[in-house]
Coordinates of C-alpha atoms and ligand atoms in Angstrom, one line a residue:
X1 CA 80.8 -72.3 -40.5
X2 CA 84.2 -72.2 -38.9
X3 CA 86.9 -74.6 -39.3
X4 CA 90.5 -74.0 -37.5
X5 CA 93.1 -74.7 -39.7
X6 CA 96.2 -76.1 -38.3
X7 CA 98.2 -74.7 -41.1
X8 CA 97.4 -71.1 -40.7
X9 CA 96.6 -71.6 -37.3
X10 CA 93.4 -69.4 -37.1
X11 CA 89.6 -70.0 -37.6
X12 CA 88.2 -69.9 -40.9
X13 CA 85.3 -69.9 -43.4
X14 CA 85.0 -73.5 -44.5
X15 CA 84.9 -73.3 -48.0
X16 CA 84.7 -76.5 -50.2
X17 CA 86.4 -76.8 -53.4
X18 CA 83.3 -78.2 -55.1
X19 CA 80.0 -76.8 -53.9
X20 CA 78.1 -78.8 -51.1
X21 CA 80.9 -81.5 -50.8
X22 CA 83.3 -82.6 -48.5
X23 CA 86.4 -85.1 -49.1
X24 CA 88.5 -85.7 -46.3
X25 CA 90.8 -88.1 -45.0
X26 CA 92.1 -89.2 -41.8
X27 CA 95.2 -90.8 -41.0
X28 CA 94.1 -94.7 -39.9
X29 CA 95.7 -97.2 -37.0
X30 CA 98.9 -98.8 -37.6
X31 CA 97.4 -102.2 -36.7
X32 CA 99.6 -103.9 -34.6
X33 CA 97.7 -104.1 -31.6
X34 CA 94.0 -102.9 -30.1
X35 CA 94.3 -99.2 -30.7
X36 CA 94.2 -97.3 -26.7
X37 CA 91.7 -94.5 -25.7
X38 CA 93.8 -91.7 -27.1
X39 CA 93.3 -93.3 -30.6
X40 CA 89.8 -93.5 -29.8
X41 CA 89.2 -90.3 -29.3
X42 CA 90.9 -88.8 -32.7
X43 CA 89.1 -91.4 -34.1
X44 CA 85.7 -89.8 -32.3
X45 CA 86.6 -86.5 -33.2
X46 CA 86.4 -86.8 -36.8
X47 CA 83.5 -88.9 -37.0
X48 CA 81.8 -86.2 -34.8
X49 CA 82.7 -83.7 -37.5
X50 CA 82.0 -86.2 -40.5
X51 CA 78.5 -86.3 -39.1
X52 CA 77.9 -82.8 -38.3
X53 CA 79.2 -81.6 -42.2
X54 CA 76.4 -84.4 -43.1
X55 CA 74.0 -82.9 -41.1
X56 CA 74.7 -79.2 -42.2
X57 CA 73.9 -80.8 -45.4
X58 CA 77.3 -81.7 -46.9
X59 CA 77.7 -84.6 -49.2
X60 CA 80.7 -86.4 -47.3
X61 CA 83.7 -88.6 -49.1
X62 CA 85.1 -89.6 -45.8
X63 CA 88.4 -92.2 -47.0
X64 CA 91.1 -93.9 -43.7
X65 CA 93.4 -96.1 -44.4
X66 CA 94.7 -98.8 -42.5
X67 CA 98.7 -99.0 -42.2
X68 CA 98.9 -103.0 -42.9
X69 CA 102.8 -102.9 -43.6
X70 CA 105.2 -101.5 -40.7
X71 CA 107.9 -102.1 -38.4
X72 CA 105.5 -102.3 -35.8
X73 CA 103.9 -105.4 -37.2
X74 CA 107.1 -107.1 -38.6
X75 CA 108.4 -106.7 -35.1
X76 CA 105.2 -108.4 -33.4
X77 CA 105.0 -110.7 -35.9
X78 CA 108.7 -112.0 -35.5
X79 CA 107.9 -111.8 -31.4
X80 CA 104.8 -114.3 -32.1
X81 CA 106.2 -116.7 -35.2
X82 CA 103.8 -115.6 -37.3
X83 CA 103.4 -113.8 -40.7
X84 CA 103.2 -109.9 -41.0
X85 CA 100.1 -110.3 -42.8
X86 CA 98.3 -112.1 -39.8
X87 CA 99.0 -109.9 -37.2
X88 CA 97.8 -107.4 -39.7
X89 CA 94.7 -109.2 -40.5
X90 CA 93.7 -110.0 -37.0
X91 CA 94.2 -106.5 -36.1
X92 CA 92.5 -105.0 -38.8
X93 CA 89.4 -107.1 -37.7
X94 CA 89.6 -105.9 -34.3
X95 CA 90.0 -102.3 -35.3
X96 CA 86.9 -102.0 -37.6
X97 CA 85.0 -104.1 -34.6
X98 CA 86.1 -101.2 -32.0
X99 CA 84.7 -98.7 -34.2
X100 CA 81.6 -100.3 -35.2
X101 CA 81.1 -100.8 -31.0
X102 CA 81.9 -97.1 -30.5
X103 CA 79.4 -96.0 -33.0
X104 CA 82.0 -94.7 -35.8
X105 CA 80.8 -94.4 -39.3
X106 CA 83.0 -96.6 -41.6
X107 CA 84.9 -94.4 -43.9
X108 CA 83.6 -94.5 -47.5
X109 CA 87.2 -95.6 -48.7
X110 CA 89.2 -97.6 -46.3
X111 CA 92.5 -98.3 -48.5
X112 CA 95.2 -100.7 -47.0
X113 CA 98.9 -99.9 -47.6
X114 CA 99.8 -103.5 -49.2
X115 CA 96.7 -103.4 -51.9
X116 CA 98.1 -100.2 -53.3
X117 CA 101.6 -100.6 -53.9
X118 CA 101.4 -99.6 -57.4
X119 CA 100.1 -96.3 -56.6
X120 CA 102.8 -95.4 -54.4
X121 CA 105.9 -96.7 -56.8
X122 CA 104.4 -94.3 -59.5
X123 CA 104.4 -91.6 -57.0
X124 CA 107.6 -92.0 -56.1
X125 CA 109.2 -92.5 -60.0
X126 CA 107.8 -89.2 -60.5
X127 CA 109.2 -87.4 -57.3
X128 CA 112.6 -89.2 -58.8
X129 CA 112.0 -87.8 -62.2
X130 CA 111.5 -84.1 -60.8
X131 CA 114.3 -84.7 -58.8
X132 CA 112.9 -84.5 -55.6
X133 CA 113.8 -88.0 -54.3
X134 CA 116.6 -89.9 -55.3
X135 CA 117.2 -94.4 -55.0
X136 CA 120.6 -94.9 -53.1
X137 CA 122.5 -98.3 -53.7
X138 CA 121.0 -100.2 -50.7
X139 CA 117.7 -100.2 -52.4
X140 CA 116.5 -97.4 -50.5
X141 CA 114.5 -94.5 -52.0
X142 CA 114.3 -91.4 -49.7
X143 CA 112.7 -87.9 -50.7
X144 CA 114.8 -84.4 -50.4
X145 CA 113.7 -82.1 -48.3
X146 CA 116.1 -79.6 -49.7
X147 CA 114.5 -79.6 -52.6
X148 CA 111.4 -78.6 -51.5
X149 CA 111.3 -74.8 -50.6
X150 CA 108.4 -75.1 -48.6
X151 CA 109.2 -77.8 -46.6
X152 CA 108.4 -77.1 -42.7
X153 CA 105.6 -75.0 -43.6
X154 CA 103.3 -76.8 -42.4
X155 CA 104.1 -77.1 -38.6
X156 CA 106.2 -74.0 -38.9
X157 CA 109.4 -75.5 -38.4
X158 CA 112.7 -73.9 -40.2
X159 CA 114.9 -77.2 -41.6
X160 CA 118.4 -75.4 -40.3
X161 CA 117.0 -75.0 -36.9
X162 CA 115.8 -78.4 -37.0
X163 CA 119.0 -79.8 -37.9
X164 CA 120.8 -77.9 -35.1
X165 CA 117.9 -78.9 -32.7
X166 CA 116.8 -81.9 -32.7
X167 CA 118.7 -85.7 -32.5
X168 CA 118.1 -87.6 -35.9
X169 CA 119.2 -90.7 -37.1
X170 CA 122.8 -91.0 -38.9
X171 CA 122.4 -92.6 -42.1
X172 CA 125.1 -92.2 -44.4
X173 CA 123.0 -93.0 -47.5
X174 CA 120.6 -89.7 -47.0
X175 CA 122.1 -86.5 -48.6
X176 CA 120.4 -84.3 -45.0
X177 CA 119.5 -85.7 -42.2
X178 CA 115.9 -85.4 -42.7
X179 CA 115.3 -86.7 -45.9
X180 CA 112.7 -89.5 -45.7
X181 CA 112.5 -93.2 -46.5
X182 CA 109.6 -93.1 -49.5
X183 CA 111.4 -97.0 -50.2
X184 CA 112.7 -99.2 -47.9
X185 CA 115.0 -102.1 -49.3
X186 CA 113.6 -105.1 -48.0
X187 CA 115.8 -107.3 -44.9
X188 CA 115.9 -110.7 -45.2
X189 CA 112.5 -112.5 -43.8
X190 CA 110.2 -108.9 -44.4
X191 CA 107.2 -108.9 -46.6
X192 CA 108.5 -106.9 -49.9
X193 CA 107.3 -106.3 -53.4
X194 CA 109.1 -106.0 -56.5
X195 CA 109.9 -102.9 -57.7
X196 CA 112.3 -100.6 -59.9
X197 CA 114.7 -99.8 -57.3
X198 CA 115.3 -103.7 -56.1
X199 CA 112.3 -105.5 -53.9
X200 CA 111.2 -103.5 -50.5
X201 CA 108.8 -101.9 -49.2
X202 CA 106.9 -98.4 -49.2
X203 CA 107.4 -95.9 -46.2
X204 CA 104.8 -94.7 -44.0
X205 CA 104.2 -91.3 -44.8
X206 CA 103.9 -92.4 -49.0
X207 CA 100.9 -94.4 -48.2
X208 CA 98.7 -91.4 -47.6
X209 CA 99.8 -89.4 -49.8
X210 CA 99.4 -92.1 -52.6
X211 CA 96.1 -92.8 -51.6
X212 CA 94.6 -89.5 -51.4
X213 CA 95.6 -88.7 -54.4
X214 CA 94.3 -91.7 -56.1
X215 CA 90.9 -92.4 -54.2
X216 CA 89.9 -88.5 -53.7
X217 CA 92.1 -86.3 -55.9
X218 CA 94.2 -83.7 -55.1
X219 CA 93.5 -81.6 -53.1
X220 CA 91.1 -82.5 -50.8
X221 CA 88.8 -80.7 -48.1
X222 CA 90.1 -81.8 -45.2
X223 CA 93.0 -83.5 -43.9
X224 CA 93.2 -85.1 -39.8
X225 CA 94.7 -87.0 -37.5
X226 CA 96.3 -86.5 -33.9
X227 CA 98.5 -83.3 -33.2
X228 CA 101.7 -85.7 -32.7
X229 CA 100.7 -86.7 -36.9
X230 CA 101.8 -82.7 -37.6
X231 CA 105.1 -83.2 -38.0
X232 CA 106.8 -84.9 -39.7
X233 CA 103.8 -87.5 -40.8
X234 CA 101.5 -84.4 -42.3
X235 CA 105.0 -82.2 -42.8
X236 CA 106.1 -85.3 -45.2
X237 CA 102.9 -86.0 -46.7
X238 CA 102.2 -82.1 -47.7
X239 CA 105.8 -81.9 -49.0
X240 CA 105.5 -85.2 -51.4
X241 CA 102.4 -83.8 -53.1
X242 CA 103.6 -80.5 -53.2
X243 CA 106.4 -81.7 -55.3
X244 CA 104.6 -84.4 -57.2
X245 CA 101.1 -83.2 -58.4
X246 CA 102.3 -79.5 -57.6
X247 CA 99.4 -78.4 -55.5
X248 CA 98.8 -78.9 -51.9
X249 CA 97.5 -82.0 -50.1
X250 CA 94.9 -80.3 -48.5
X251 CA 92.9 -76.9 -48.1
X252 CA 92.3 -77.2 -44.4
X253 CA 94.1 -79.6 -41.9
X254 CA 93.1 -80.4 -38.5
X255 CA 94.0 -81.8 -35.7
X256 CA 93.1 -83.6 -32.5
X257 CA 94.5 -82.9 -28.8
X258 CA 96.0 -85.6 -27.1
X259 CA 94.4 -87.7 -24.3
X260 CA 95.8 -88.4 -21.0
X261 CA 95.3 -89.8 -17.9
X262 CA 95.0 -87.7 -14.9
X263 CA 97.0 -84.5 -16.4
X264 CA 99.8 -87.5 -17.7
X265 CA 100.5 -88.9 -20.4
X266 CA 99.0 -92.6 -20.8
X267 CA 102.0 -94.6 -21.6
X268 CA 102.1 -98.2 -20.7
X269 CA 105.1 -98.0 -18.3
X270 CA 103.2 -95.7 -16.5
X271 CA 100.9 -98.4 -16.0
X272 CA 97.9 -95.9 -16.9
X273 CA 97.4 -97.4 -20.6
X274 CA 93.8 -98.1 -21.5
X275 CA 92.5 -99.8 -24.7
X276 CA 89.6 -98.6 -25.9
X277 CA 87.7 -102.6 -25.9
X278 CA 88.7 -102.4 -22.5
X279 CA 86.8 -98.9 -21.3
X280 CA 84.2 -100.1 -23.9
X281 CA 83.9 -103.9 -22.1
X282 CA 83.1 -101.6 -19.2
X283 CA 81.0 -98.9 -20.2
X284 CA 78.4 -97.9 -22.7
X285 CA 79.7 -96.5 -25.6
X286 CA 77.7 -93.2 -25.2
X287 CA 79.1 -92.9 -21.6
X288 CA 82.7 -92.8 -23.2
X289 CA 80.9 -90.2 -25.7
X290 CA 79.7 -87.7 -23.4
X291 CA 82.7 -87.6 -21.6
X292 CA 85.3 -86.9 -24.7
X293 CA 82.9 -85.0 -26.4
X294 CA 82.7 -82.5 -22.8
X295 CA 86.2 -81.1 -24.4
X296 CA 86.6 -79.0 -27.4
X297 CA 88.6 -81.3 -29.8
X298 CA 91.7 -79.3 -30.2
X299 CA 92.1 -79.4 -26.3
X300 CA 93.7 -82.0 -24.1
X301 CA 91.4 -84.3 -23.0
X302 CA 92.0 -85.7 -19.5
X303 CA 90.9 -88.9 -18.9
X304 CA 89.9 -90.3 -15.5
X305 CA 87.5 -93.2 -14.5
X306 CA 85.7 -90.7 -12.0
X307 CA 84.7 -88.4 -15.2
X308 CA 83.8 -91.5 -16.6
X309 CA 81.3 -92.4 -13.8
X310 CA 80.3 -88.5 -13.9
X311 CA 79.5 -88.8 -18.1
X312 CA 77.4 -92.5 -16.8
X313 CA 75.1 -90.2 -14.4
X314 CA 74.9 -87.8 -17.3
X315 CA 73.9 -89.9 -19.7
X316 CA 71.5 -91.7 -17.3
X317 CA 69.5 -88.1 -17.2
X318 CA 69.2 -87.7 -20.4
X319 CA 67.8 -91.2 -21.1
X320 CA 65.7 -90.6 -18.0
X321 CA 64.2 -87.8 -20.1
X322 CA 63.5 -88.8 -23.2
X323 CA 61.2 -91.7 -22.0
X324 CA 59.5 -89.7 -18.9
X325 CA 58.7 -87.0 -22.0
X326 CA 57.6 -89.9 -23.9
X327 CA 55.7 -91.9 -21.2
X328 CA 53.7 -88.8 -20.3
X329 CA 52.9 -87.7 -23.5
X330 CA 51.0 -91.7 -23.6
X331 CA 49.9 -91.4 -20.2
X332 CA 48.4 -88.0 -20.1
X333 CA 47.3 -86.9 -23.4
X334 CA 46.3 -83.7 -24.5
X335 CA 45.9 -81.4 -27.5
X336 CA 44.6 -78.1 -27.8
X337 CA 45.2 -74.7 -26.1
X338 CA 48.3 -74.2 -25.0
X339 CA 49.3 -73.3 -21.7
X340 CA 52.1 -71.0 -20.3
X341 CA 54.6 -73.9 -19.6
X342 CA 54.1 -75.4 -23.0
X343 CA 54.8 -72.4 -24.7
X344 CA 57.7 -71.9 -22.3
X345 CA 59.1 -75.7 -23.4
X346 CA 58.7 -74.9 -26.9
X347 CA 60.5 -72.0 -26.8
X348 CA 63.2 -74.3 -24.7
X349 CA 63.1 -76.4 -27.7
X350 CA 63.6 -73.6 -30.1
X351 CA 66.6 -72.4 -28.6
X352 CA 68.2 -75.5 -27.6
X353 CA 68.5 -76.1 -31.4
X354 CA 70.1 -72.7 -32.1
X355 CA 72.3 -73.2 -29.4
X356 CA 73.7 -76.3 -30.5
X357 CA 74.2 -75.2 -34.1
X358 CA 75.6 -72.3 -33.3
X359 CA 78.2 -73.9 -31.2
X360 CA 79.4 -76.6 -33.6
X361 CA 79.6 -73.7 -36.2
X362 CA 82.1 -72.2 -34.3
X363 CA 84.9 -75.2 -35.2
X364 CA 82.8 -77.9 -33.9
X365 CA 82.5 -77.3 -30.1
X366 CA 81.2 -80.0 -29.0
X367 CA 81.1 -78.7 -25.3
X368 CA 78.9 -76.0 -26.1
X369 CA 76.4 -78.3 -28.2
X370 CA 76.3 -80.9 -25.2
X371 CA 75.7 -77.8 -23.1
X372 CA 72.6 -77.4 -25.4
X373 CA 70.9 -80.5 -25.3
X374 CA 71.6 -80.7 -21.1
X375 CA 69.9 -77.2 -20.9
X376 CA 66.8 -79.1 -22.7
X377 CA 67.0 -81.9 -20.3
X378 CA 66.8 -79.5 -17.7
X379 CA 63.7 -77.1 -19.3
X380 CA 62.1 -80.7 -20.2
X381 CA 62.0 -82.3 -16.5
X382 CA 61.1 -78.3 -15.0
X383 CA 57.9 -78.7 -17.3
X384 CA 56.9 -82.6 -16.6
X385 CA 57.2 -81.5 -12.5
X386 CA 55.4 -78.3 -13.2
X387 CA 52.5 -79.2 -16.0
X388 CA 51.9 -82.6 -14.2
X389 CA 47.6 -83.3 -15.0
X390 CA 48.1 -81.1 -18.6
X391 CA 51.1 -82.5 -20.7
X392 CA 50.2 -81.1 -23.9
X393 CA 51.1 -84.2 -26.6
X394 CA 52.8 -82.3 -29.2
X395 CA 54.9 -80.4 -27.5
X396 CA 56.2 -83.5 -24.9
X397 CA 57.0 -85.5 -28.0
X398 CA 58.7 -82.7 -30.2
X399 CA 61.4 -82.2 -26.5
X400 CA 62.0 -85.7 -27.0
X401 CA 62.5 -86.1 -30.4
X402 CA 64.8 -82.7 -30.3
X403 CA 67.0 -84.5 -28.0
X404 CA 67.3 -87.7 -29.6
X405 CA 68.2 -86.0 -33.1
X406 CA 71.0 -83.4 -31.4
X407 CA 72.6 -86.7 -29.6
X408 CA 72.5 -88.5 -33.2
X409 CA 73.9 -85.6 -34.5
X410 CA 76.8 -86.0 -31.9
X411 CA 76.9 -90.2 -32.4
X412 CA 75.1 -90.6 -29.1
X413 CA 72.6 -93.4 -30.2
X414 CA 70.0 -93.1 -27.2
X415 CA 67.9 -96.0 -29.0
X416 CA 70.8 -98.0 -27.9
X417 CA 71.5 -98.5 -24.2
X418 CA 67.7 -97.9 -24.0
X419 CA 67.3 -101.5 -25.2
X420 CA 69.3 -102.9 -22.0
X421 CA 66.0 -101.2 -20.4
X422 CA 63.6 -104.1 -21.4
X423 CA 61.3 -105.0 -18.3
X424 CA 62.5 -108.9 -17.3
X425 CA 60.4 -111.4 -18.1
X426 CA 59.5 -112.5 -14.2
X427 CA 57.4 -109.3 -14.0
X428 CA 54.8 -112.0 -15.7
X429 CA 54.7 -114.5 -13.7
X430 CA 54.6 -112.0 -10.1
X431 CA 52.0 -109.9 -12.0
X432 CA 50.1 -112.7 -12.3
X433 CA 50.7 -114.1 -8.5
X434 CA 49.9 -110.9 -6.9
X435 CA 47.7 -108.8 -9.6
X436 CA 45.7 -111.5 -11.3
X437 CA 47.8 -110.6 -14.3
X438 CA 46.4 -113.3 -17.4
X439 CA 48.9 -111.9 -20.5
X440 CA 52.9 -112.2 -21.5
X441 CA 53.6 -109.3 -21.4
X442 CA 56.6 -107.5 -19.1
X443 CA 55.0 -103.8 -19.3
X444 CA 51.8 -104.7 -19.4
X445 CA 52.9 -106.7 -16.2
X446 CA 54.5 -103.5 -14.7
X447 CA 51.3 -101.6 -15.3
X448 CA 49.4 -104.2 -13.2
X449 CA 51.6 -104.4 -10.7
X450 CA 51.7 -100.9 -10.3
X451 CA 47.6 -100.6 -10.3
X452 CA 47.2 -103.0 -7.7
X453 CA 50.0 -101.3 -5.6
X454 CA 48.4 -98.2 -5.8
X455 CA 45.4 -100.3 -4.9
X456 CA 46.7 -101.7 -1.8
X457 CA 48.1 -98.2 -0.6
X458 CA 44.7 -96.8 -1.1
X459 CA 42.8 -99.5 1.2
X460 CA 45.6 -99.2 3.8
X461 CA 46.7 -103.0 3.1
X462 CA 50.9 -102.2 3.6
X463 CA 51.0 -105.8 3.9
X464 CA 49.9 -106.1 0.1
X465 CA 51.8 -102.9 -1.0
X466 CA 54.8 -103.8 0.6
X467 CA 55.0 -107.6 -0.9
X468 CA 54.3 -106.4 -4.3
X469 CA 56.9 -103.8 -3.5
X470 CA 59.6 -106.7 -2.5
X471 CA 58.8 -108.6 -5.3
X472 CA 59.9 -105.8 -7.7
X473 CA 62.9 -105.6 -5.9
X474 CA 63.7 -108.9 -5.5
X475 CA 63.9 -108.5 -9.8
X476 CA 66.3 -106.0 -9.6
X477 CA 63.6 -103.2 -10.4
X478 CA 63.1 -100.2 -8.2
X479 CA 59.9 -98.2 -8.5
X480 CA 60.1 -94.2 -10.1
X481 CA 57.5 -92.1 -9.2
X482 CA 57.7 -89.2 -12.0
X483 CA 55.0 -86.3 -12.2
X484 CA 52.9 -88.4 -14.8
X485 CA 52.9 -91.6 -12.5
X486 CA 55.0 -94.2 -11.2
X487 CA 56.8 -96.4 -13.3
X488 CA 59.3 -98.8 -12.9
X489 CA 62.9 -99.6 -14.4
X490 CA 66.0 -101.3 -13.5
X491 CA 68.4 -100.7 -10.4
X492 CA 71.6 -98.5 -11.4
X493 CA 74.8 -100.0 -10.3
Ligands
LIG1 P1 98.8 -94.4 -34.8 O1 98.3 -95.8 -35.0 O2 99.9 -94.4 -33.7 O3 99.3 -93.8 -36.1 O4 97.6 -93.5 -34.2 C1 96.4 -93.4 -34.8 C2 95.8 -92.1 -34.5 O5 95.7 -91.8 -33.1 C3 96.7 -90.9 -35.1 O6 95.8 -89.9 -35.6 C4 97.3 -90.4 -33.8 O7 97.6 -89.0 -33.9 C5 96.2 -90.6 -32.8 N1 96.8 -90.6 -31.4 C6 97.8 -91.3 -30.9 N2 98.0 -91.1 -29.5 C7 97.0 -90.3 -29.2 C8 96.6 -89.7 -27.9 N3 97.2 -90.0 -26.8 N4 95.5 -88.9 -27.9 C9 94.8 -88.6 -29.1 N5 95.1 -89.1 -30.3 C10 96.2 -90.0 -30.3
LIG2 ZN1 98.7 -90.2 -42.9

């Protein structure tokens, strides 16, 4: 399969360093705050692809950390009067709670920067001992980028040009403006830890670095994160374990495109700044899905409410689908010699499959394997109209089950939303006023309901038909007649 590389930028032959196994690693929140949308969907992205290498067959190491130590938290903790560590805690919680609601694997390894201060100090003492980073008398430890040749090949950026280019900070203490903090020297108030070079803290982009190297070895698989990690987050990491273990970070890195909000960036002065429990208070999880899945992962992904409602009606047909194919298949069954239109959906089946694998070889496009699955959908409710009265059984069930496993393939649980589908418990009791109903239970309810509808209609009594009828309504149900039957489910909207 193909895997684009960001580092070479070009497609190529994923090849893992040990046979059958993955390890990768993707940079984690810095948690401060409920992550927003656009961390959502790098966060999407990679479990999309963690799950398809598990489903190709790949035994997976998947490791995130969680930044728990940053400027960003001393600075809302100081805002709040509280400690660094609660804001981090808090946040942590709320993180992993996000992802378990959006249906993200939790990572095998899920390191946090204060528990693993030890590894990063001896990464650093050795990048001092090669001479690649060097302790200045504030307390301060900062890495040389001029003493790594290679430095800026990673998002193909030249150091001189740089320098010329671009507005950096003006820090006496660093020997080029570029070097980077590995040690901070702690202010007065901030959470620090002892350490060789005075009491402080680690930097940012050490944590990674010290953690891949510790939890998966170096190097590993696959490295990710969001585009605007390249540089100099991924430049910095690549460049410490270059120059510490002498061998790269990773063999393939890859990142995500950036989400925005009607062609704009989302950015809270803008006022168009989503976070993801927000989009996920309003809509299902496999709604929010569809929609970022729609775009290849490397792309922009524009994000708009109205694409939202449009991924809703999608994923609304698809559900509609699986339990008409699995309804008829009860209702109507039937084995033995197979028509034309079974053959036909089997052969739908068949391709859909090849389709969707095909497409997510070619550097995961999840576009192409939606496209797959919809083209079943479509093939599947062209047979229920047109084989109505001879629904073979074997080959309703095996559509159905196709589609469920591609959409668990993709994270889209369809046993989930389904189970806001239960029938209400009323249907009892009006089954039992206006169908003689005597049980407890909601579909067996429906059925009855349904029978003696059908009943009334038949014997011309629209007086009966239509109560029963108003009934259903009045519960909020609306009555579907599909090619095997009517059935009944709730109102959208
Ligand atoms: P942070 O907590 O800022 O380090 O972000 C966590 C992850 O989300 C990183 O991999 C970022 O690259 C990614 N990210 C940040 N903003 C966006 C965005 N607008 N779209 C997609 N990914 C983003
Ligand atoms: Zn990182």
């Amino acid at each position: 399969m193909l895997v684009y590389n960001s580092q070479s930028h070009r497609k190529q032959e994923l090849e893992p360093i040990e046979p059958g196994k993955i390890r990768m690693y993707v940079c984690g929140p810095t948690v401060y705050d409920q992550i927003h949308i656009g961390n959502g969907r790098t966060f999407l992205s990679f479990d999309v692809i963690r799950r398809y290498l598990m489903f190709k067959g790949y035994e997976v190491t998947f490791a995130q950390n969680l930044t728990d130590v940053d400027d960003k938290i001393i600075n809302r903790a100081n805002e709040q009067g509280r400690t660094a560590a609660e804001v981090a805690e808090e946040f942590s919680d709320k993180f992993i709670e996000q992802m378990h609601r959006f249906g993200i694997l939790d990572p095998d390894i899920r390191p946090r920067a204060t528990r693993e201060i030890e590894a990063m100090q001896e990464m650093i003492s050795l990048l001092i001992e090669q001479g690649n980073a060097y302790a200045v008398p504030s307390g301060d430890v900062y890495f040389s980028v001029r003493s790594d040749h290679a430095y800026g090949v990673l998002s193909g950026r030249d150091l001189d040009q740089l320098r010329a280019g671009e507005r950096v900070e003006v820090n006496d203490q660093k020997r080029d403006p570029f070097d980077f903090a590995l040690w901070k020297a702690a202010k007065p108030g901030e959470p620090s830890w002892p350490s060789p070079w005075g009491d402080g803290r680690p930097g940012w982009h050490t944590e990674c670095c010290a953690m891949i190297h510790r939890y998966l070895g170096t190097p590993i698989d696959i490295h990710g994160g969001g585009a605007d990690l390249v540089f100099p987050h991924h430049e910095n990491e690549t460049a410490q374990a270059m120059c510490a273990w002498h061998e790269p970070l990773a063999n393939v890195w890859m990142h995500t495109g950036m989400l925005q909000i009607n062609e704009e960036k989302m950015s809270k002065s803008l006022g168009n700044f989503y976070t993801l429990k927000e989009v996920l208070d309003r809509y299902p999880a496999n709604a929010v899905r569809i929609l970022m899945l729609q775009t290849h992962y490397r792309a922009p992904l524009d994000f708009s409410f109205d694409r939202l409602d449009g991924a809703m009606s999608s994923l609304d047909r698809l559900q509609s689908c699986v339990k008409n194919l699995r309804w008829a298949a009860e209702a109507a069954p039937q084995d033995g010699c197979l028509t034309e239109a079974d053959r036909a959906l089997g052969m739908a089946i068949d391709s859909a499959e090849k389709e969707f694998e095909s497409s997510m070889d070619d550097d995961f496009n999840t576009a192409g394997g939606l496209a797959a699955i919809f083209g079943l959908v479509t093939e599947s409710n062209k047979y229920l109209s047109e084989a109505a009265g001879s629904i073979e059984t074997a080959v309703t069930l095996r559509a159905a089950d196709a589609l469920v496993e591609l959409c668990n393939v993709l994270g889209i649980d369809l046993a989930k939303d389904s189970a806001g589908e239960e029938l209400p418990g009323e249907l009892v009791t009006l089954a039992a006023e206006r169908a003689g109903y005597a049980g407890s239970s909601p579909d067996e309810a429906a059925e009855a309901l349904l029978a003696a509808r059908q009943e009334a209609r038949a014997a011309k009594d629209w007086g009966t038909a239509d109560a029963i009828r108003d009934g259903i309504a009045a519960l909020g149900l609306v009555v579907e007649d599909t090619a095997a039957g009517a059935r009944l489910r709730r109102k959208k909207g």
